[in-house]
Tab-separated table of C-alpha atoms in Angstrom:
chain	number	residue	atom	x	y	z
A	1	MET	CA	-23.627	-69.924	-82.808
A	2	SER	CA	-25.990	-70.710	-79.927
A	3	THR	CA	-23.132	-70.239	-77.429
A	4	ILE	CA	-22.314	-66.787	-78.847
A	5	ILE	CA	-25.964	-65.753	-78.794
A	6	HIS	CA	-26.347	-66.999	-75.228
A	7	PHE	CA	-23.233	-65.072	-74.129
A	8	ALA	CA	-24.437	-61.884	-75.873
A	9	ASN	CA	-27.795	-62.128	-74.154
A	10	LEU	CA	-26.151	-62.527	-70.733
A	11	ILE	CA	-24.320	-59.248	-71.306
A	12	PHE	CA	-26.921	-57.187	-73.108
A	13	LYS	CA	-30.290	-58.414	-71.833
A	14	PRO	CA	-30.101	-56.353	-68.607
A	15	ILE	CA	-29.511	-53.267	-70.758
A	16	ILE	CA	-32.299	-54.150	-73.200
A	17	ALA	CA	-34.675	-54.670	-70.271
A	18	LEU	CA	-34.280	-50.978	-69.420
A	19	GLY	CA	-36.410	-50.022	-72.431
A	20	ALA	CA	-36.052	-47.706	-75.425
A	21	ALA	CA	-35.269	-44.416	-73.655
A	22	PRO	CA	-32.387	-45.659	-71.436
A	23	ILE	CA	-30.952	-47.683	-74.323
A	24	MET	CA	-30.898	-44.650	-76.610
A	25	LEU	CA	-29.382	-42.542	-73.812
A	26	ILE	CA	-26.511	-45.036	-73.542
A	27	VAL	CA	-26.079	-45.443	-77.304
A	28	LEU	CA	-26.154	-41.745	-78.188
A	29	THR	CA	-23.822	-40.831	-75.305
A	30	LEU	CA	-21.247	-43.499	-76.143
A	31	ILE	CA	-21.265	-42.802	-79.890
A	32	ALA	CA	-20.901	-39.036	-79.388
A	33	TRP	CA	-18.140	-39.572	-76.814
A	34	ALA	CA	-16.368	-42.054	-79.087
A	35	ILE	CA	-16.129	-39.548	-81.935
A	36	GLY	CA	-14.642	-36.842	-79.737
A	37	VAL	CA	-17.528	-34.990	-78.093
A	38	LYS	CA	-16.843	-33.964	-74.504
A	39	PHE	CA	-18.419	-36.571	-72.217
A	40	THR	CA	-20.666	-34.125	-70.360
A	41	LYS	CA	-22.016	-32.747	-73.670
A	42	ALA	CA	-22.485	-36.277	-75.016
A	43	LEU	CA	-24.340	-37.250	-71.860
A	44	GLU	CA	-26.479	-34.121	-72.097
A	45	GLY	CA	-27.563	-35.108	-75.610
A	46	GLY	CA	-28.293	-38.659	-74.493
A	47	ILE	CA	-30.455	-37.482	-71.590
A	48	LYS	CA	-32.356	-35.077	-73.839
A	49	LEU	CA	-33.049	-37.884	-76.326
A	50	ALA	CA	-34.283	-40.153	-73.531
A	51	ILE	CA	-36.586	-37.357	-72.337
A	52	ALA	CA	-37.909	-36.792	-75.856
A	53	LEU	CA	-38.616	-40.504	-76.387
A	54	THR	CA	-40.284	-40.756	-72.982
A	55	GLY	CA	-42.365	-37.677	-73.735
A	56	ILE	CA	-43.558	-38.991	-77.093
A	57	SER	CA	-44.356	-42.403	-75.616
A	58	SER	CA	-46.282	-40.846	-72.733
A	59	VAL	CA	-48.355	-38.595	-74.972
A	60	ILE	CA	-49.164	-41.456	-77.368
A	61	GLY	CA	-50.213	-43.504	-74.337
A	62	LEU	CA	-52.410	-40.645	-73.115
A	63	LEU	CA	-54.063	-40.302	-76.518
A	64	THR	CA	-54.572	-44.055	-76.960
A	65	ASN	CA	-55.945	-44.589	-73.457
A	66	ALA	CA	-58.378	-41.710	-73.884
A	67	TYR	CA	-59.782	-43.030	-77.151
A	68	GLN	CA	-59.863	-46.776	-76.489
A	69	PRO	CA	-63.008	-46.688	-74.265
A	70	ALA	CA	-64.905	-44.663	-76.870
A	71	ILE	CA	-63.939	-47.095	-79.631
A	72	ALA	CA	-64.809	-50.073	-77.423
A	73	ALA	CA	-68.226	-48.492	-76.728
A	74	PHE	CA	-68.800	-48.149	-80.458
A	75	VAL	CA	-67.928	-51.812	-81.026
A	76	LYS	CA	-70.169	-52.927	-78.188
A	77	SER	CA	-73.098	-50.991	-79.605
A	78	THR	CA	-72.702	-52.729	-82.979
A	79	GLY	CA	-72.658	-56.203	-81.419
A	80	ILE	CA	-69.818	-57.297	-83.743
A	81	GLN	CA	-67.047	-59.393	-82.190
A	82	LEU	CA	-63.551	-60.020	-83.547
A	83	SER	CA	-61.471	-62.725	-81.864
A	84	ILE	CA	-57.913	-61.298	-81.981
A	85	THR	CA	-57.027	-58.781	-79.261
A	86	ASP	CA	-55.026	-55.750	-80.423
A	87	LEU	CA	-52.370	-54.945	-77.804
A	88	GLY	CA	-50.499	-52.255	-79.732
A	89	TRP	CA	-46.762	-52.186	-80.425
A	90	ALA	CA	-45.265	-52.155	-76.894
A	91	PRO	CA	-45.982	-55.813	-75.929
A	92	LEU	CA	-44.711	-56.904	-79.345
A	93	ALA	CA	-41.414	-55.102	-78.724
A	94	THR	CA	-41.129	-56.864	-75.347
A	95	ILE	CA	-41.855	-60.220	-76.947
A	96	THR	CA	-39.335	-59.700	-79.750
A	97	TRP	CA	-36.569	-58.500	-77.440
A	98	GLY	CA	-37.194	-61.640	-75.398
A	99	SER	CA	-35.861	-63.743	-78.280
A	100	PRO	CA	-32.196	-64.796	-78.158
A	101	TYR	CA	-31.883	-63.996	-81.881
A	102	THR	CA	-32.742	-60.279	-81.705
A	103	LEU	CA	-29.215	-59.311	-80.639
A	104	PHE	CA	-27.855	-61.492	-83.433
A	105	PHE	CA	-29.921	-59.585	-85.994
A	106	LEU	CA	-28.771	-56.325	-84.389
A	107	ALA	CA	-25.117	-57.351	-84.805
A	108	VAL	CA	-25.749	-58.232	-88.453
A	109	MET	CA	-27.310	-54.821	-89.141
A	110	ILE	CA	-24.537	-52.906	-87.337
A	111	ILE	CA	-21.956	-54.644	-89.532
A	112	ILE	CA	-23.998	-53.943	-92.669
A	113	ASN	CA	-24.458	-50.274	-91.784
A	114	LEU	CA	-20.744	-49.777	-91.082
A	115	ALA	CA	-19.812	-51.578	-94.302
A	116	MET	CA	-22.213	-49.397	-96.319
A	117	LEU	CA	-20.715	-46.281	-94.740
A	118	PHE	CA	-17.157	-47.460	-95.431
A	119	TRP	CA	-17.918	-48.203	-99.109
A	120	LYS	CA	-19.996	-45.002	-99.408
A	121	LYS	CA	-23.226	-46.808	-100.216
A	122	THR	CA	-25.001	-44.708	-97.582
A	123	ASP	CA	-24.473	-41.505	-95.627
A	124	THR	CA	-26.632	-42.614	-92.695
A	125	LEU	CA	-25.286	-43.809	-89.361
A	126	ASP	CA	-28.194	-45.696	-87.772
A	127	VAL	CA	-28.247	-45.170	-84.004
A	128	ASP	CA	-31.849	-46.316	-83.466
A	129	ILE	CA	-30.826	-49.766	-82.275
A	130	PHE	CA	-33.907	-50.333	-80.116
A	131	ASP	CA	-36.112	-50.491	-83.209
A	132	ILE	CA	-34.096	-53.388	-84.605
A	133	TRP	CA	-36.968	-55.346	-83.100
A	134	HIS	CA	-39.027	-54.525	-86.219
A	135	LEU	CA	-36.560	-56.396	-88.437
A	136	SER	CA	-36.071	-59.101	-85.829
A	137	PHE	CA	-39.838	-59.614	-85.696
A	138	THR	CA	-39.785	-60.199	-89.458
A	139	GLY	CA	-36.972	-62.744	-89.202
A	140	LEU	CA	-38.542	-64.544	-86.242
A	141	LEU	CA	-41.885	-64.720	-88.040
A	142	ALA	CA	-40.153	-66.360	-91.016
A	143	ILE	CA	-38.509	-68.898	-88.670
A	144	PHE	CA	-41.845	-69.606	-86.950
A	145	MET	CA	-43.405	-70.301	-90.350
A	146	GLY	CA	-40.652	-72.761	-91.340
A	147	ALA	CA	-37.528	-70.875	-92.480
A	148	ASN	CA	-34.100	-71.632	-91.021
A	149	LEU	CA	-31.891	-69.013	-89.364
A	150	PHE	CA	-29.718	-68.556	-92.464
A	151	THR	CA	-32.567	-67.710	-94.855
A	152	ALA	CA	-34.277	-65.577	-92.209
A	153	THR	CA	-31.023	-63.643	-91.732
A	154	LEU	CA	-30.748	-63.092	-95.482
A	155	LEU	CA	-34.272	-61.653	-95.481
A	156	VAL	CA	-33.475	-59.372	-92.525
A	157	ALA	CA	-30.270	-58.173	-94.207
A	158	PHE	CA	-32.058	-57.586	-97.534
A	159	ILE	CA	-34.806	-55.467	-95.961
A	160	GLY	CA	-32.264	-53.749	-93.714
A	161	VAL	CA	-30.135	-52.602	-96.664
A	162	LEU	CA	-33.203	-51.195	-98.425
A	163	LYS	CA	-34.371	-49.262	-95.387
A	164	ILE	CA	-30.910	-47.717	-94.947
A	165	LEU	CA	-30.933	-46.664	-98.610
A	166	ASN	CA	-34.417	-45.279	-98.030
A	167	SER	CA	-33.141	-43.140	-95.146
A	168	ASP	CA	-30.792	-41.370	-97.566
A	169	VAL	CA	-33.378	-40.512	-100.223
A	170	MET	CA	-35.887	-39.332	-97.583
A	171	LYS	CA	-33.438	-36.906	-95.953
A	172	PRO	CA	-34.222	-33.844	-98.130
A	173	THR	CA	-37.956	-34.352	-97.601
A	174	PHE	CA	-37.432	-34.394	-93.833
A	175	ASN	CA	-35.441	-31.169	-94.187
A	176	ASP	CA	-38.304	-29.671	-96.159
A	177	LEU	CA	-40.970	-30.789	-93.682
A	178	LEU	CA	-38.933	-29.436	-90.754
A	179	ASP	CA	-37.936	-26.322	-92.713
A	180	ASP	CA	-34.403	-26.977	-91.500
A	181	TRP	CA	-31.701	-27.817	-94.050
A	182	GLU	CA	-28.856	-28.043	-91.558
A	183	ASN	CA	-30.093	-30.715	-89.117
A	184	PRO	CA	-28.571	-34.217	-89.460
A	185	MET	CA	-31.725	-36.219	-88.699
A	186	THR	CA	-33.207	-38.965	-90.798
A	187	THR	CA	-34.625	-42.381	-89.895
A	188	THR	CA	-34.312	-46.049	-90.797
A	189	HIS	CA	-37.626	-46.878	-89.117
A	190	LEU	CA	-39.571	-49.687	-90.775
A	191	ASN	CA	-42.595	-47.351	-90.937
A	192	TYR	CA	-41.155	-45.831	-94.059
A	193	MET	CA	-40.824	-49.039	-96.049
A	194	MET	CA	-44.504	-48.449	-96.846
A	195	ASN	CA	-43.373	-45.434	-98.896
A	196	PRO	CA	-43.146	-47.303	-102.232
A	197	ILE	CA	-46.713	-48.626	-101.967
A	198	ILE	CA	-47.979	-45.213	-100.875
A	199	MET	CA	-46.198	-43.565	-103.796
A	200	VAL	CA	-47.966	-45.883	-106.244
A	201	PHE	CA	-51.302	-44.605	-104.953
A	202	ASP	CA	-49.983	-41.044	-104.829
A	203	LYS	CA	-49.155	-41.221	-108.546
A	204	ILE	CA	-52.631	-42.623	-109.260
A	205	PHE	CA	-54.029	-39.723	-107.236
A	206	ASP	CA	-52.038	-37.316	-109.454
A	207	LYS	CA	-53.721	-38.737	-112.561
A	208	ALA	CA	-57.250	-39.439	-111.334
A	209	PHE	CA	-58.037	-37.014	-108.502
A	210	PRO	CA	-55.758	-33.955	-108.724
A	211	TRP	CA	-58.791	-31.682	-108.251
A	212	LEU	CA	-59.099	-32.907	-104.641
A	213	ASP	CA	-55.894	-31.053	-103.800
A	214	LYS	CA	-57.849	-27.799	-104.212
A	215	PHE	CA	-59.685	-28.647	-100.990
A	216	ASP	CA	-56.540	-29.499	-99.067
A	217	PHE	CA	-55.143	-27.317	-96.329
A	218	ASP	CA	-51.874	-26.781	-94.512
A	219	ALA	CA	-52.312	-26.666	-90.739
A	220	ALA	CA	-49.637	-23.989	-90.287
A	221	GLU	CA	-50.965	-21.766	-93.084
A	222	LEU	CA	-54.531	-22.198	-91.856
A	223	ASN	CA	-53.417	-21.182	-88.383
A	224	GLU	CA	-51.850	-17.994	-89.753
A	225	LYS	CA	-54.997	-17.099	-91.662
A	226	ILE	CA	-57.701	-17.795	-89.097
A	227	GLY	CA	-55.785	-17.961	-85.829
A	228	PHE	CA	-56.969	-20.318	-83.134
A	229	TRP	CA	-59.590	-22.030	-85.341
A	230	GLY	CA	-56.842	-23.470	-87.522
A	231	SER	CA	-54.445	-24.314	-84.709
A	232	ARG	CA	-53.431	-27.740	-83.412
A	233	PHE	CA	-55.626	-27.086	-80.398
A	234	ALA	CA	-58.679	-26.567	-82.606
A	235	ILE	CA	-57.902	-29.584	-84.814
A	236	GLY	CA	-57.742	-31.712	-81.660
A	237	VAL	CA	-61.146	-30.407	-80.559
A	238	TYR	CA	-62.689	-31.170	-83.968
A	239	LEU	CA	-61.320	-34.713	-83.924
A	240	GLY	CA	-62.510	-35.347	-80.379
A	241	ILE	CA	-66.023	-34.246	-81.285
A	242	PHE	CA	-65.978	-36.451	-84.397
A	243	ILE	CA	-64.836	-39.592	-82.562
A	244	GLY	CA	-67.163	-38.904	-79.639
A	245	LEU	CA	-70.205	-38.543	-81.864
A	246	ILE	CA	-69.661	-41.749	-83.859
A	247	ALA	CA	-69.098	-43.599	-80.572
A	248	LYS	CA	-72.343	-42.104	-79.164
A	249	GLN	CA	-70.601	-40.647	-76.111
A	250	ASP	CA	-72.082	-38.134	-73.661
A	251	VAL	CA	-71.090	-34.474	-73.581
A	252	ILE	CA	-68.573	-34.901	-70.743
A	253	THR	CA	-66.759	-37.707	-72.588
A	254	ILE	CA	-66.750	-35.758	-75.854
A	255	CYS	CA	-65.191	-32.800	-74.043
A	256	THR	CA	-62.560	-35.070	-72.519
A	257	LEU	CA	-61.723	-36.559	-75.923
A	258	SER	CA	-61.538	-33.109	-77.508
A	259	PHE	CA	-59.340	-31.504	-74.878
A	260	THR	CA	-57.082	-34.564	-74.656
A	261	ALA	CA	-56.536	-34.599	-78.421
A	262	ALA	CA	-55.925	-30.835	-78.443
A	263	THR	CA	-53.358	-31.143	-75.657
A	264	CYS	CA	-51.604	-34.081	-77.313
A	265	LEU	CA	-51.354	-32.416	-80.740
A	266	GLU	CA	-49.698	-29.374	-79.188
A	267	LEU	CA	-47.369	-31.485	-77.036
A	268	PHE	CA	-46.288	-33.529	-80.065
A	269	SER	CA	-45.117	-30.317	-81.721
A	270	ILE	CA	-43.182	-29.225	-78.630
A	271	ILE	CA	-41.593	-32.628	-78.004
A	272	GLY	CA	-40.642	-32.982	-81.672
A	273	SER	CA	-38.280	-30.018	-81.275
A	274	TRP	CA	-36.534	-31.784	-78.385
A	275	PHE	CA	-35.071	-34.353	-80.790
A	276	ILE	CA	-33.200	-31.599	-82.627
A	277	ALA	CA	-31.633	-30.359	-79.375
A	278	ALA	CA	-30.823	-33.934	-78.323
A	279	VAL	CA	-28.744	-34.774	-81.400
A	280	GLU	CA	-26.944	-31.430	-81.547
A	281	PRO	CA	-23.792	-32.639	-79.691
A	282	LEU	CA	-23.622	-35.777	-81.851
A	283	SER	CA	-24.264	-33.723	-84.988
A	284	GLN	CA	-21.405	-31.380	-84.155
A	285	GLY	CA	-19.147	-34.338	-83.364
A	286	VAL	CA	-19.963	-36.027	-86.660
A	287	SER	CA	-19.387	-32.760	-88.507
A	288	ASP	CA	-15.990	-32.259	-86.852
A	289	LEU	CA	-15.044	-35.876	-87.579
A	290	ALA	CA	-16.110	-35.578	-91.208
A	291	ASN	CA	-14.168	-32.354	-91.724
A	292	LYS	CA	-11.076	-33.799	-90.085
A	293	HIS	CA	-10.980	-37.351	-91.440
A	294	LEU	CA	-13.652	-37.728	-94.176
A	295	ASN	CA	-12.850	-34.743	-96.401
A	296	GLY	CA	-15.978	-32.941	-95.238
A	297	ARG	CA	-18.341	-35.814	-96.037
A	298	LYS	CA	-21.778	-35.111	-94.589
A	299	LEU	CA	-23.227	-37.927	-92.466
A	300	ASN	CA	-26.862	-38.311	-91.413
A	301	ILE	CA	-28.048	-39.625	-88.044
A	302	GLY	CA	-30.716	-42.340	-88.212
A	303	LEU	CA	-33.162	-41.841	-85.334
A	304	ASP	CA	-36.587	-43.124	-84.353
A	305	TRP	CA	-39.419	-41.553	-86.366
A	306	PRO	CA	-40.810	-39.049	-83.758
A	307	PHE	CA	-38.417	-36.221	-84.632
A	308	ILE	CA	-41.042	-35.412	-87.270
A	309	ALA	CA	-43.874	-35.645	-84.731
A	310	GLY	CA	-44.256	-31.873	-84.627
A	311	ARG	CA	-46.117	-31.972	-87.930
A	312	ALA	CA	-49.799	-31.746	-87.058
A	313	GLU	CA	-50.747	-33.700	-90.187
A	314	VAL	CA	-49.388	-36.913	-88.652
A	315	TRP	CA	-51.874	-36.733	-85.803
A	316	ALA	CA	-54.779	-35.226	-87.723
A	317	ALA	CA	-54.621	-38.071	-90.253
A	318	ALA	CA	-54.136	-40.684	-87.524
A	319	ASN	CA	-57.226	-39.555	-85.666
A	320	VAL	CA	-59.391	-39.446	-88.788
A	321	LEU	CA	-58.112	-42.869	-89.867
A	322	ALA	CA	-58.875	-44.381	-86.447
A	323	PRO	CA	-62.663	-44.693	-86.967
A	324	ILE	CA	-62.098	-45.600	-90.617
A	325	MET	CA	-59.837	-48.483	-89.569
A	326	LEU	CA	-62.437	-49.619	-87.081
A	327	LEU	CA	-65.173	-49.645	-89.715
A	328	GLU	CA	-62.912	-51.510	-92.147
A	329	ALA	CA	-62.096	-54.081	-89.464
A	330	LEU	CA	-65.815	-54.739	-89.006
A	331	ILE	CA	-66.573	-55.305	-92.690
A	332	LEU	CA	-63.388	-56.791	-94.200
A	333	PRO	CA	-63.745	-60.526	-94.929
A	334	HIS	CA	-61.219	-62.788	-93.170
A	335	ASN	CA	-60.025	-60.012	-90.846
A	336	GLY	CA	-59.871	-61.234	-87.257
A	337	ILE	CA	-58.407	-58.283	-85.365
A	338	LEU	CA	-60.272	-55.540	-83.515
A	339	PRO	CA	-58.241	-52.280	-83.544
A	340	LEU	CA	-57.763	-51.032	-79.996
A	341	GLY	CA	-54.135	-50.832	-78.852
A	342	GLY	CA	-53.046	-49.724	-82.313
A	343	ILE	CA	-56.020	-47.456	-82.992
A	344	ILE	CA	-53.739	-44.382	-83.231
A	345	GLY	CA	-51.937	-45.530	-86.371
A	346	MET	CA	-48.297	-44.656	-85.842
A	347	GLY	CA	-47.337	-47.479	-88.164
A	348	VAL	CA	-49.300	-45.761	-90.926
A	349	THR	CA	-49.240	-41.964	-90.937
A	350	PRO	CA	-45.510	-41.004	-90.802
A	351	ALA	CA	-44.921	-42.637	-94.190
A	352	LEU	CA	-48.024	-40.933	-95.582
A	353	LEU	CA	-46.599	-37.593	-94.437
A	354	VAL	CA	-43.285	-38.132	-96.249
A	355	VAL	CA	-44.716	-39.288	-99.579
A	356	THR	CA	-47.525	-36.709	-99.801
A	357	ARG	CA	-45.506	-33.988	-98.044
A	358	GLY	CA	-48.350	-33.221	-95.685
A	359	LYS	CA	-51.348	-33.165	-98.016
A	360	ILE	CA	-54.048	-34.134	-95.538
A	361	ILE	CA	-56.688	-35.320	-98.002
A	362	ARG	CA	-54.203	-37.558	-99.787
A	363	MET	CA	-52.980	-38.919	-96.462
A	364	ILE	CA	-56.507	-39.880	-95.453
A	365	VAL	CA	-57.554	-41.324	-98.825
A	366	ILE	CA	-54.366	-43.349	-99.345
A	367	GLY	CA	-54.328	-44.342	-95.680
A	368	THR	CA	-57.848	-45.704	-96.035
A	369	ILE	CA	-56.708	-47.820	-98.986
A	370	GLU	CA	-53.635	-49.239	-97.224
A	371	LEU	CA	-55.169	-49.939	-93.793
A	372	PRO	CA	-56.444	-53.400	-94.824
A	373	LEU	CA	-52.793	-54.438	-95.341
A	374	PHE	CA	-52.120	-53.750	-91.662
A	375	LEU	CA	-55.283	-55.501	-90.484
A	376	TYR	CA	-54.588	-58.611	-92.561
A	377	ALA	CA	-50.920	-58.647	-91.506
A	378	GLY	CA	-52.026	-58.427	-87.873
A	379	THR	CA	-54.423	-61.307	-88.413
A	380	ALA	CA	-51.814	-63.450	-90.200
A	381	SER	CA	-49.103	-62.912	-87.562
A	382	ALA	CA	-51.383	-63.483	-84.542
A	383	PRO	CA	-50.564	-67.221	-84.109
A	384	PHE	CA	-46.820	-66.424	-84.047
A	385	ILE	CA	-47.190	-63.529	-81.583
A	386	THR	CA	-49.484	-65.504	-79.282
A	387	SER	CA	-47.244	-68.585	-79.272
A	388	VAL	CA	-44.065	-66.651	-78.465
A	389	ALA	CA	-45.749	-64.455	-75.843
A	390	ARG	CA	-47.056	-67.453	-73.917
A	391	LYS	CA	-43.717	-69.297	-74.084
A	392	LEU	CA	-41.973	-66.238	-72.638
A	393	ASN	CA	-44.684	-65.670	-70.006
A	394	THR	CA	-44.915	-62.059	-71.155
A	395	PRO	CA	-46.725	-59.976	-68.495
A	396	GLY	CA	-50.104	-58.487	-69.410
A	397	ILE	CA	-50.886	-61.085	-72.070
A	398	PRO	CA	-54.440	-62.579	-71.983
A	399	LYS	CA	-54.455	-66.248	-71.025
A	400	THR	CA	-56.894	-67.210	-73.774
A	401	GLY	CA	-57.422	-66.154	-77.381
A	402	LEU	CA	-55.048	-64.736	-79.978
A	403	ILE	CA	-53.163	-61.443	-79.690
A	404	SER	CA	-51.602	-59.134	-82.270
A	405	SER	CA	-51.313	-55.478	-83.325
A	406	SER	CA	-53.487	-53.750	-85.905
A	407	THR	CA	-50.866	-51.200	-86.985
A	408	LYS	CA	-47.593	-53.102	-86.560
A	409	GLU	CA	-44.888	-51.624	-88.783
A	410	GLY	CA	-43.914	-53.563	-91.898
A	411	PRO	CA	-47.079	-55.375	-93.039
A	412	ILE	CA	-45.598	-56.142	-96.464
A	413	GLU	CA	-42.460	-57.511	-94.830
A	414	GLN	CA	-44.606	-59.744	-92.613
A	415	PHE	CA	-46.327	-61.252	-95.641
A	416	ILE	CA	-42.943	-61.862	-97.300
A	417	ALA	CA	-41.664	-63.515	-94.106
A	418	ILE	CA	-44.689	-65.831	-94.043
A	419	LEU	CA	-44.150	-66.757	-97.700
A	420	LEU	CA	-40.452	-67.437	-97.037
A	421	GLY	CA	-41.321	-69.702	-94.127
A	422	LYS	CA	-43.838	-71.692	-96.163
A	423	ALA	CA	-41.524	-71.833	-99.189
A	424	SER	CA	-38.765	-73.237	-96.978
A	425	LYS	CA	-40.885	-76.328	-96.441
A	426	GLY	CA	-40.531	-77.207	-100.135
A	427	ASP	CA	-43.992	-76.222	-101.362
A	428	VAL	CA	-43.393	-75.389	-105.043
A	429	MET	CA	-46.254	-72.913	-105.307
A	430	MET	CA	-45.100	-71.115	-102.168
A	431	ILE	CA	-41.582	-70.905	-103.619
A	432	VAL	CA	-43.041	-69.288	-106.738
A	433	TYR	CA	-45.174	-66.899	-104.677
A	434	PHE	CA	-42.176	-65.919	-102.547
A	435	LEU	CA	-39.941	-65.264	-105.579
A	436	VAL	CA	-42.636	-63.177	-107.261
A	437	ALA	CA	-43.212	-61.241	-104.045
A	438	ILE	CA	-39.532	-60.502	-103.411
A	439	VAL	CA	-38.926	-59.409	-107.029
A	440	ALA	CA	-42.006	-57.163	-106.955
A	441	TYR	CA	-40.951	-55.738	-103.592
A	442	LEU	CA	-37.490	-54.848	-104.920
A	443	ALA	CA	-38.808	-53.506	-108.233
A	444	ILE	CA	-41.312	-51.173	-106.570
A	445	PHE	CA	-38.643	-49.962	-104.134
A	446	LEU	CA	-36.180	-49.180	-106.958
A	447	TRP	CA	-38.891	-47.299	-108.860
A	448	TYR	CA	-39.788	-45.369	-105.699
A	449	ARG	CA	-36.116	-44.559	-105.039
A	450	HIS	CA	-35.817	-43.229	-108.584
A	451	GLU	CA	-38.862	-40.997	-108.027
A	452	MET	CA	-37.466	-39.718	-104.729
A	453	LYS	CA	-34.186	-38.843	-106.430
A	454	LYS	CA	-36.186	-36.829	-108.973
A	455	ARG	CA	-37.869	-35.023	-106.059
A	456	ASN	CA	-34.464	-34.330	-104.527
A	457	GLN	CA	-33.238	-32.956	-107.837
A	458	LYS	CA	-36.184	-30.556	-107.793
A	459	TYR	CA	-35.118	-29.396	-104.321
A	460	PHE	CA	-31.688	-28.739	-105.813
A	461	GLU	CA	-33.145	-26.784	-108.721
A	462	ASP	CA	-35.125	-24.694	-106.240
A	463	GLY	CA	-31.862	-23.764	-104.544
A	464	LYS	CA	-32.193	-25.843	-101.386
A	465	ASP	CA	-29.239	-27.624	-99.768
A	466	VAL	CA	-29.961	-31.354	-100.102
A	467	GLY	CA	-26.508	-32.733	-99.505
A	468	LYS	CA	-22.995	-32.646	-100.842
A	469	GLU	CA	-23.811	-34.253	-104.185
A	470	LEU	CA	-26.675	-31.883	-105.023
A	471	ARG	CA	-25.655	-28.756	-103.144
A	472	LEU	CA	-25.664	-25.408	-104.965
A	473	PRO	CA	-22.503	-23.336	-104.501
A	474	LYS	CA	-22.739	-20.735	-101.760
A	475	LYS	CA	-22.282	-17.062	-102.569
A	476	SER	CA	-18.885	-16.957	-100.845
A	477	GLU	CA	-17.713	-19.943	-102.894
A	478	VAL	CA	-18.733	-18.273	-106.149
A	479	GLU	CA	-16.938	-15.059	-105.161
A	480	ASN	CA	-13.789	-17.041	-104.351
A	481	VAL	CA	-13.845	-18.585	-107.811
């Protein structure tokens, strides 16, 4: 096993070192070419996807870098110190890809995905191989805590199967949010494994606080009604003023925050549309392949989450939740992490968008409730992250103190990995805790999946195309009959 892993790393590590955008360029181009798309068209799609990913990453970096000094100034003025440094997601991806086992977990998930497609357990072809690091992180954390490779692999495979199944049931909601029922895009990103927990709170919201929905607003509708003052530009300005005021910034800084947020919100919308153009050659290739060899079976393409980044609610909620997360970090007992690198909560808001379907007030309220899970997961995983980073001599890592991320995807999965590691040492109570946790995790997911299928049935009843199984007959088909 170690020889195979070593050989795989010799071949693939130079490619992995290129980063997410070049990797996805290579993957998308080769897959599209392999299924019959002309090479130049396949390459065009790959380049467009790389540009879209680079654009999203750059804008997130711009937004984060603009807001970090203001948040740091707020913390300094309070005099409260937290010992764990929040570096955001990027260093964690570098650390995880530095492990010799990440490619092994990738191979496992490729086999699982192909097997599920062959046996028709899913309609999603997952091409987002760079983000396998989320699952690998979970497996490596379990190993660090005491699990062996076999049990860690079982955990990775278990979570991986669920997130592929999740990509199928989310597809109609993505179509609805994009107002596009023909695109092939969905995602297997670990962000969305928070959906079941969010849906629990969403159902509670339905029962206890439905009146709050009366005060909700849709950014697009608001823009139509009041023009500029409801636009993404204006929302960015409002958020910049809000953050600047709580951080006690001067007028120049508040203006900078406002205009930066306004620019970023508009750019997110523009860049989000690039993902659709990028996967068009692959989509056409998959469609041709399905019609020719799969009896017209409709396949989905599993991408990274930012194809939905054009929805302003993602960023509006993230910016409102940023100061809330900071305040929670300061008052939560046993939290040790100060949100900085992860202050723009991309591990939080995309899932909120899908479950609530863009209801801003619900996104903020439920997000406020779930943020402690991310902070505590970041605190609990800090020893593992710090140990691995220093062993790998990861550049940019502080030489002293613990490091982590405040909004790392998969907080529930991290807790399960820690329980598995401790249970593997033979502690009876930890074995019990792990079994209870894994059963609860599966039960809540199955309930959530059932609820999503009910939502998809409603799409069908409303006459929307949600896939082959639930598709209403077209007019031409009825006339032919």
